[in-house]
Coordinates of C-alpha atoms and ligand atoms in Angstrom, one line a residue:
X24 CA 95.6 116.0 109.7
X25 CA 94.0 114.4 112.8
X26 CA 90.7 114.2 111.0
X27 CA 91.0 113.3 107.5
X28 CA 90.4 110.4 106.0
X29 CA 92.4 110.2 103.3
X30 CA 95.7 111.1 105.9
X31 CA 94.1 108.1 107.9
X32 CA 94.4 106.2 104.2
X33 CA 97.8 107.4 103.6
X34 CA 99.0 106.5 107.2
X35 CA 97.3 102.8 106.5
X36 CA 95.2 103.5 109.3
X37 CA 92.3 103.1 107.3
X38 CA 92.1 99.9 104.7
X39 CA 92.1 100.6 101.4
X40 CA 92.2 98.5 97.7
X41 CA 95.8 99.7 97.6
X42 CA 96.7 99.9 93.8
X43 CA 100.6 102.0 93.8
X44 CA 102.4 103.2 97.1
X45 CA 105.7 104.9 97.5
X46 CA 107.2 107.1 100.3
X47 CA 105.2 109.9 99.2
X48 CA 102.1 108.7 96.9
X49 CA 99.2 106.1 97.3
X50 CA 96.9 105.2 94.5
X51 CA 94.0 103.3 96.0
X52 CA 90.7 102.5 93.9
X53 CA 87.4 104.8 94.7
X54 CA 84.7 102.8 96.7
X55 CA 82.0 104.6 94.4
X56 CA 83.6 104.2 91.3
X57 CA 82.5 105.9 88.0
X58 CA 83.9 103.0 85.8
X59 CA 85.8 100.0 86.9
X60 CA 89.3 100.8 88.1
X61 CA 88.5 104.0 89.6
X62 CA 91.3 104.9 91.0
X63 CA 92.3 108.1 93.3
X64 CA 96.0 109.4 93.6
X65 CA 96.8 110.9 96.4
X66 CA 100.1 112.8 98.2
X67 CA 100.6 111.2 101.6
X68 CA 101.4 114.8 102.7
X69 CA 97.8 116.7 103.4
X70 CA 97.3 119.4 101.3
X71 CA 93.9 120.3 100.3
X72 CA 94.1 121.7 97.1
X73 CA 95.4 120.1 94.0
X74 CA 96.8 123.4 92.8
X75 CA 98.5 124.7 95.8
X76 CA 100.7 121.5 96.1
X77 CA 104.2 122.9 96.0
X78 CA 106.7 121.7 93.4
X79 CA 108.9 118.9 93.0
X80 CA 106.1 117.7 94.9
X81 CA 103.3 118.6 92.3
X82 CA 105.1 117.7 89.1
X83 CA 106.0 114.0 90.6
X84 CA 102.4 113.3 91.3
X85 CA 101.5 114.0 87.6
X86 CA 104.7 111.6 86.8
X87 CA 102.9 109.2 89.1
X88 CA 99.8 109.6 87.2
X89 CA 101.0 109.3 83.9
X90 CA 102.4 105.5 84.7
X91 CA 99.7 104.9 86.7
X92 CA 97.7 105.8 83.6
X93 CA 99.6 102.9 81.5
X94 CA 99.0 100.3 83.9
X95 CA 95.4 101.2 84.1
X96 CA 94.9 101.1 80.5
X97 CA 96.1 97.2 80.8
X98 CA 94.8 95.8 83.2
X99 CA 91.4 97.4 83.0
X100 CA 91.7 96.6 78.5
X101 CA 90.8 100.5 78.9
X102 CA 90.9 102.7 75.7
X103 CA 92.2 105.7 77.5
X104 CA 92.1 107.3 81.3
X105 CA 90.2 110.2 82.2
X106 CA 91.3 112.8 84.9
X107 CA 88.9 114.2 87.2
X108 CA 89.6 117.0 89.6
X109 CA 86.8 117.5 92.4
X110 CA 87.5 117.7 96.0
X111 CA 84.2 118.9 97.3
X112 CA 84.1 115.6 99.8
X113 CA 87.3 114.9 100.9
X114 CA 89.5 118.2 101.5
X115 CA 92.9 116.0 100.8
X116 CA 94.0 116.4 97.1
X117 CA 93.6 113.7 94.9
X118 CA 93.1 113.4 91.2
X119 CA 90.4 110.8 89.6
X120 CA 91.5 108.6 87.2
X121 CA 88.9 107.0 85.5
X122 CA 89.4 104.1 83.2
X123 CA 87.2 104.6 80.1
X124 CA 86.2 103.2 76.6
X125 CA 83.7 106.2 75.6
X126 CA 83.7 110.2 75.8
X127 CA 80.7 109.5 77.9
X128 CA 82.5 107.7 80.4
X129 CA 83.6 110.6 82.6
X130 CA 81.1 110.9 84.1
X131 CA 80.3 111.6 88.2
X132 CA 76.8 110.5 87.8
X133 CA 77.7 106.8 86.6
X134 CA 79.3 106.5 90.6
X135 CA 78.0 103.3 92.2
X136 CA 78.8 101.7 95.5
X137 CA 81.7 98.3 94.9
X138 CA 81.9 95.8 97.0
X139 CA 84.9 95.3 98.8
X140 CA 85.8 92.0 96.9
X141 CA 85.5 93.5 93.6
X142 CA 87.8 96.3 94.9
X143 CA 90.3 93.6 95.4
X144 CA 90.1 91.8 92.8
X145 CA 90.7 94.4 90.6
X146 CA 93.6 96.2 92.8
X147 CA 95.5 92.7 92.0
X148 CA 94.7 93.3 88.6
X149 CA 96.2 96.5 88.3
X150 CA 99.0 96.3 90.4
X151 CA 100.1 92.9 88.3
X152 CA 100.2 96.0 85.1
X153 CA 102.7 97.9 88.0
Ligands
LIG5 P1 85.6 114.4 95.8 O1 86.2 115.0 97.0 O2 84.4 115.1 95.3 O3 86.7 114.3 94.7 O4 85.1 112.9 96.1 C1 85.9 112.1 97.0 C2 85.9 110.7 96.4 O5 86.5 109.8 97.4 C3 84.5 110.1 96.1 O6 84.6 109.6 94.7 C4 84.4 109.0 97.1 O7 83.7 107.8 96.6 C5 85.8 108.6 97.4 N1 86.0 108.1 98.8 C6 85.6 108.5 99.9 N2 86.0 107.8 101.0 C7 86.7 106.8 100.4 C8 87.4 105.6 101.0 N3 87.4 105.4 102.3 N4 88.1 104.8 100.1 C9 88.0 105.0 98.8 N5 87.4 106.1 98.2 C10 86.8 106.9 99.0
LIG6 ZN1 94.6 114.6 104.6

């Protein structure tokens, strides 16, 4: 879609701190992130909603997820990773996964703005754990 900026992501039209990319997936880490490693998985493919992604599709981005998960959990010295499913500002599905160490770490409100160096400093990080 013409006007969407996670298409314009996807394309590499638009920079991103590019953590995982394939033919059909890009992990790239949120610019506001909830905790540190913050990173959003998204199809290349625009759909808008998580749950009307079609299959084979749907069940390889949760493959995609679960060892993005691992190397996450590495590089970030993470106890587990959270999942977070909103979608409210960017109409392109993409799940959340958010690197955390307490039950209260999920959390939306904890969102702060990253500079870009951080970003890429910890993108290297991560994709070293790839
Ligand atoms: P939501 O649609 O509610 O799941 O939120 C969209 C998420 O995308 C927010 O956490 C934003 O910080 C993040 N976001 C928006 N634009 C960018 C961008 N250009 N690069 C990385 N993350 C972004
Ligand atoms: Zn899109």
């Amino acid at each position: 879609m013409d006007d969407c900026i996670f298409c314009k992501i996807g394309a590499g039209k638009i920079p991103s701190a590019k953590v995982y990319e394939d033919e059909r997936f890009l992990a790239f880490l949120d610019i506001n992130p909830v905790s540190p490693g913050h990173t959003l998985l998204i199809p290349k493919k625009h759909v808008d909603n998580l749950f009307d992604i079609e299959e084979p599709l749907y069940s390889e981005m949760f493959q995609t997820a679960k060892k993005l998960s691992k190397s996450l959990t590495k590089a970030m010295g993470a106890k587990r990773v959270g999942v977070m499913v909103e979608g409210f500002l960017v109409h392109h599905a993409h799940v959340h996964l958010i690197p955390m160490n307490h039950g209260s770490d999920l959390n939306p409100a904890n969102a702060r703005k990253a500079e870009p160096a951080e970003l890429t400093a910890i993108a290297e990080k991560i994709r070293k754990q790839i």
